[in-house]
Short mmCIF file of C-alpha atoms in Angstrom, two decimals:
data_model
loop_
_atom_site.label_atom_id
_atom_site.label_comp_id
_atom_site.label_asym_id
_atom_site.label_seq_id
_atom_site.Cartn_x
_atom_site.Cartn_y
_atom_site.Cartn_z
CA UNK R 1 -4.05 1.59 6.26
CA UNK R 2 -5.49 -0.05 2.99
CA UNK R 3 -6.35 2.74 0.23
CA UNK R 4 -9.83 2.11 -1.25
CA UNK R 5 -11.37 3.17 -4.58
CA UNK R 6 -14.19 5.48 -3.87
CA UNK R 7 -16.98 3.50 -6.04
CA UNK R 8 -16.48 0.94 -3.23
CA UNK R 9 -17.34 2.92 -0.08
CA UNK R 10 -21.14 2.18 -0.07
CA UNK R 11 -20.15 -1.19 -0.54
CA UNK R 12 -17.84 -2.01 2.41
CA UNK R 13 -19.86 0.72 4.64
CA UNK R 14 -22.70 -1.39 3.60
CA UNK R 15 -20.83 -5.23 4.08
CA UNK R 16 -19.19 -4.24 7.12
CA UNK R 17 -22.78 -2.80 8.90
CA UNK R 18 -24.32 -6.43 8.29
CA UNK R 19 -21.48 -7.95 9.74
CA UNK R 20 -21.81 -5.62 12.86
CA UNK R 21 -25.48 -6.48 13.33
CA UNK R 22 -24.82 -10.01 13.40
CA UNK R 23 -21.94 -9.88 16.24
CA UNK R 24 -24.98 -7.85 18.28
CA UNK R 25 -27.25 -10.74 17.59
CA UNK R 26 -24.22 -13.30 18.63
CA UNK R 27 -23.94 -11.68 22.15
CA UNK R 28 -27.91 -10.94 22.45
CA UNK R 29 -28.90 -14.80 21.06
CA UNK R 30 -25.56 -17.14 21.85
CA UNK R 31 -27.00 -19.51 19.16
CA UNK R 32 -24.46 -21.09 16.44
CA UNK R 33 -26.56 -19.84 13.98
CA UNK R 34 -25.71 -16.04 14.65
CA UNK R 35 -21.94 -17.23 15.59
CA UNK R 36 -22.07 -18.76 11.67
CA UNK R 37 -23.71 -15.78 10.24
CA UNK R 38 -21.47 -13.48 11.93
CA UNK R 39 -18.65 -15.14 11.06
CA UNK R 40 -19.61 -15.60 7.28
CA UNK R 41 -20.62 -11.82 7.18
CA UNK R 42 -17.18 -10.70 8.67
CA UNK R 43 -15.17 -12.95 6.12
CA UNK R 44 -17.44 -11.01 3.42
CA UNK R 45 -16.88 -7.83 4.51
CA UNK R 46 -13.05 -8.22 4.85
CA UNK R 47 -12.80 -9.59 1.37
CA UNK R 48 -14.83 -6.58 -0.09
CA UNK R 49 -12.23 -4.21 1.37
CA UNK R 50 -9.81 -6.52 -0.27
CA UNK R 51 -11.81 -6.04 -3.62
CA UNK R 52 -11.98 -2.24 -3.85
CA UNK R 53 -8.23 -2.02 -2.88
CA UNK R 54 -6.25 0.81 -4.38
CA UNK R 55 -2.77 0.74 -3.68
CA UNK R 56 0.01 3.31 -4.87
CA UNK R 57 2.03 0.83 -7.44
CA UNK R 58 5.69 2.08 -7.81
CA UNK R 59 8.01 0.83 -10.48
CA UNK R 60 9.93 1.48 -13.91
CA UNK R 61 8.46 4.93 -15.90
CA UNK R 62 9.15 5.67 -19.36
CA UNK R 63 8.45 6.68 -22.48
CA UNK R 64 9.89 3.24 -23.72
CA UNK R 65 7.73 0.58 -21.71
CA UNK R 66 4.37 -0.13 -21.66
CA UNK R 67 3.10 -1.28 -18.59
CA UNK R 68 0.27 -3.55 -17.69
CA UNK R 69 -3.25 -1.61 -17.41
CA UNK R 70 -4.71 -4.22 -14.69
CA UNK R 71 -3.52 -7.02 -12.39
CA UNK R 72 -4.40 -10.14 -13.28
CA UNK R 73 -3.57 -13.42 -15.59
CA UNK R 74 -2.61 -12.71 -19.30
CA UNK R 75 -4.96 -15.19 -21.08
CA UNK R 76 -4.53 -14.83 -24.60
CA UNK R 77 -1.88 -12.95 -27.07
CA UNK R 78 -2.82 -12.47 -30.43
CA UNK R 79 -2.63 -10.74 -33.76
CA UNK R 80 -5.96 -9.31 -34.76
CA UNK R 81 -7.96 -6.31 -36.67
CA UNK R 82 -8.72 -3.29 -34.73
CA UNK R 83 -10.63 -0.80 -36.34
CA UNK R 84 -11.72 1.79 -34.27
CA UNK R 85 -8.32 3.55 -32.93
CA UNK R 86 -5.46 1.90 -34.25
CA UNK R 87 -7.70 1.05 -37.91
CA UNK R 88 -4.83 -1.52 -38.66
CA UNK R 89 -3.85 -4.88 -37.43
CA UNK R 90 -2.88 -4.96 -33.73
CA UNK R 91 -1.17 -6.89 -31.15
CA UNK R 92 -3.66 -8.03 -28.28
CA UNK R 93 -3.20 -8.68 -24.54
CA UNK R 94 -6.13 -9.93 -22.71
CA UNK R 95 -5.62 -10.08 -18.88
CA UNK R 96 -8.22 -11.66 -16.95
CA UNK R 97 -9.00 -10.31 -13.32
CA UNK R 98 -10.47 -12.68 -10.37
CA UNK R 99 -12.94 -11.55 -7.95
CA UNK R 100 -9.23 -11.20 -5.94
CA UNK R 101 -7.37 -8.92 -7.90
CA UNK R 102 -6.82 -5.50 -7.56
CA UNK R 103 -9.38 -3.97 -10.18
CA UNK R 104 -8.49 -0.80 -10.26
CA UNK R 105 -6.83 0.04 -13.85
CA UNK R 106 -3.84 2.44 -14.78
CA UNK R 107 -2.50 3.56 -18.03
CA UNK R 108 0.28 1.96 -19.37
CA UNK R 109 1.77 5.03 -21.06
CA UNK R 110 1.65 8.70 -20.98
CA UNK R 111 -0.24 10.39 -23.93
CA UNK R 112 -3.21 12.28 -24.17
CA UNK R 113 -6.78 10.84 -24.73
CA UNK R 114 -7.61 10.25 -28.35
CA UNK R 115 -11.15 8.07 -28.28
CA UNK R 116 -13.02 6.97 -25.99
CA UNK R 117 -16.52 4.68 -26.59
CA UNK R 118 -18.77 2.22 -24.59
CA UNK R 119 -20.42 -0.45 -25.86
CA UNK R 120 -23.48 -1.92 -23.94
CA UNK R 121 -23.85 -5.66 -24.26
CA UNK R 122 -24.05 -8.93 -23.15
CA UNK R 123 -22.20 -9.79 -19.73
CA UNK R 124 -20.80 -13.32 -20.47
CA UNK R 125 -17.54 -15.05 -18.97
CA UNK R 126 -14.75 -12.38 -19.52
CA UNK R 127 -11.96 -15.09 -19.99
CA UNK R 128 -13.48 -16.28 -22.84
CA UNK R 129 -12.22 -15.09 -26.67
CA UNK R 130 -15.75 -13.81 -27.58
CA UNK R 131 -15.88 -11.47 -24.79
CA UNK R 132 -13.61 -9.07 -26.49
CA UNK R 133 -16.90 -8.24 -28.99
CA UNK R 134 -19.48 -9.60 -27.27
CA UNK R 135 -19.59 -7.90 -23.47
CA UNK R 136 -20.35 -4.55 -22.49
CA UNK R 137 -17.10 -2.50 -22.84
CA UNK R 138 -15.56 0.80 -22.33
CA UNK R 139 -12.73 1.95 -24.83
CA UNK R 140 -9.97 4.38 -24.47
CA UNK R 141 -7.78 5.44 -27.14
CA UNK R 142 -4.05 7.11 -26.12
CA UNK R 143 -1.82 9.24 -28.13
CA UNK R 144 1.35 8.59 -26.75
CA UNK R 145 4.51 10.12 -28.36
CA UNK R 146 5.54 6.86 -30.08
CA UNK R 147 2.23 5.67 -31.08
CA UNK R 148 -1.65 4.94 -30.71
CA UNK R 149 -2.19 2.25 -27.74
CA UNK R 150 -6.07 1.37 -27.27
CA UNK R 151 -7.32 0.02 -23.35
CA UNK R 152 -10.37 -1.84 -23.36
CA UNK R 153 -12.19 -2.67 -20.28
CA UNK R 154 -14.58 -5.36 -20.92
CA UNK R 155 -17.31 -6.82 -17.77
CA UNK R 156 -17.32 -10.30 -16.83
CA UNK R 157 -20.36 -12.81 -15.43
CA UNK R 158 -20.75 -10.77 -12.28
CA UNK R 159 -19.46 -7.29 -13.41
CA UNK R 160 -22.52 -4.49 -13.91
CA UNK R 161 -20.48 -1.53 -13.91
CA UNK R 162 -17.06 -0.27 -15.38
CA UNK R 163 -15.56 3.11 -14.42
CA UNK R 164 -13.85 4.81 -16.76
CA UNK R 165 -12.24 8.72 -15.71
CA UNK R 166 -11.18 10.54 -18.53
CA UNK R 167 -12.79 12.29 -21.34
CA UNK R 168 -11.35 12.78 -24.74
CA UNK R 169 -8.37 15.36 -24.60
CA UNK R 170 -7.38 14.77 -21.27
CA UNK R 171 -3.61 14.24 -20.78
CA UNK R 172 -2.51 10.96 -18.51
CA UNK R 173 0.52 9.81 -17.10
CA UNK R 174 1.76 6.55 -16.97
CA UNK R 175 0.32 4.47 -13.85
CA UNK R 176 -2.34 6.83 -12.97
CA UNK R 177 -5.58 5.78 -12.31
CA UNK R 178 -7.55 5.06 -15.45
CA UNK R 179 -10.54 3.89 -13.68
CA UNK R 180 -11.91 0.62 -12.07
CA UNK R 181 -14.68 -2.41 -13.16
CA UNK R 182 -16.35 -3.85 -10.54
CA UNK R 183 -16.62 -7.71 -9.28
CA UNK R 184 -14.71 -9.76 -12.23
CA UNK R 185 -13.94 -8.58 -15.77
CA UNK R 186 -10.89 -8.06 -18.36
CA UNK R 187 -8.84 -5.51 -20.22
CA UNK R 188 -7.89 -6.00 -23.08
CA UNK R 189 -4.14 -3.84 -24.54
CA UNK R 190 -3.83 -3.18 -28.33
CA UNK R 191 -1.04 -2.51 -29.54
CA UNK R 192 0.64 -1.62 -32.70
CA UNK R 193 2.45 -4.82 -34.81
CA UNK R 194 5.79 -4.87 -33.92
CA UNK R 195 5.60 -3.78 -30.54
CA UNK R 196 8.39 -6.00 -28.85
CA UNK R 197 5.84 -7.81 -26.21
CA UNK R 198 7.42 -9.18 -23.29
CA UNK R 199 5.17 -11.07 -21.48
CA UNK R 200 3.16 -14.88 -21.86
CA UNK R 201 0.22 -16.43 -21.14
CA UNK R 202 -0.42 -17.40 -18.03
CA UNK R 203 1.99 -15.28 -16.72
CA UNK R 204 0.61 -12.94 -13.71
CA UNK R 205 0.28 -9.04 -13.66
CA UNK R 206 0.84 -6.22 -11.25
CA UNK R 207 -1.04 -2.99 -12.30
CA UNK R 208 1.34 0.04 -13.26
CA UNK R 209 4.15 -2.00 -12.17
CA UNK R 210 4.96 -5.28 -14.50
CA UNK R 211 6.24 -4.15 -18.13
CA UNK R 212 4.22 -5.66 -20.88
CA UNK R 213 5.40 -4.47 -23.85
CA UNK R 214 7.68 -2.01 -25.20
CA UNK R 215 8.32 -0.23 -28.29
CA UNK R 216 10.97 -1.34 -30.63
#
């Protein structure tokens, strides 16, 4: 049986009920029209189980590694400013998530919750570089014991909501569930200069399972 995140219930409650109605109105009508619709709608409705997936990720733990905070496709690695958490120059991971990835998010590391912020704003393509100021974003900041690591979940062209669990002070373990954005977005992993980073881009991710990064 597939695990789903609870924000999605509604949603395939809601998908799968239209899909029903239309298989009534293929046996009541027997027109191609309804056979179509019903069709279409079932497709839907099977895909937005596949969307608010949830599955138990199992892998390597440790203090050491830092592993990836979303499945997805790392787009971009670069050195840049972050001022907010780390307040020195950073190492940043972007990984982009299609409407077919898992979009549930875990944290990478365990540590307790340092800062946490959300920014409205603008709700632009979340593979593009301006994204990472420009779209509406939720911050968390985690203390781990060998340093500050900042997750940002940023919303794409189709994403209106992000999920974020945890309130300052909470402590996390690695791979548990940080929270979720819904229907296309990115997270974005800061991470102190010198971290050894061990993936590239274009390379693919598995939430709470692939290693990204680990301290030197």
């Amino acid at each position: 049986m597939i695990r789903t995140a609870p924000e999605g219930r509604w949603f395939i409650v809601a998908a799968w009920a239209v899909a029903l109605a239309l298989w009534v109105g293929v046996f009541r009508f027997h027109s191609s029209g309804w056979w179509i619709g019903a069709v279409i709608a079932t497709l839907l409705a099977t895909w937005v189980v596949a969307f608010f997936r949830d599955p138990q990720r199992a892998g390597q733990r440790g203090a050491r590694l830092i592993l990836a905070p979303a499945d997805g496709t790392v787009v971009s690695i670069v050195e840049t400013d972050e001022p907010t958490f780390l307040e020195a120059r950073a190492v940043r991971i972007s990984i982009f998530m299609n409407v077919f990835n898992c979009h549930v998010n875990r944290y990478p590391s365990d540590g307790v919750i340092g800062y946490r912020h959300y920014n409205r704003g603008k709700f632009g393509h979340a593979g593009a570089e301006k994204s990472s100021l420009d779209n509406e974003q939720s911050s968390v900041g985690l203390l781990t014991e060998k340093g500050k690591v900042l997750i940002r979940q940023i919303a794409g062209l189709i994403a209106r909501r992000i999920v974020t669990d945890h309130e300052v002070g909470t402590v996390v373990h690695q791979g548990e569930r940080m929270g979720m954005i819904r229907f296309g977005s990115r997270v974005d992993l800061f991470l102190p200069i010198g971290t050894r980073v061990l993936v590239h881009v274009g390379e693919n991710t598995r939430v709470g399972e692939t290693v990204v990064a680990e301290w030197s």
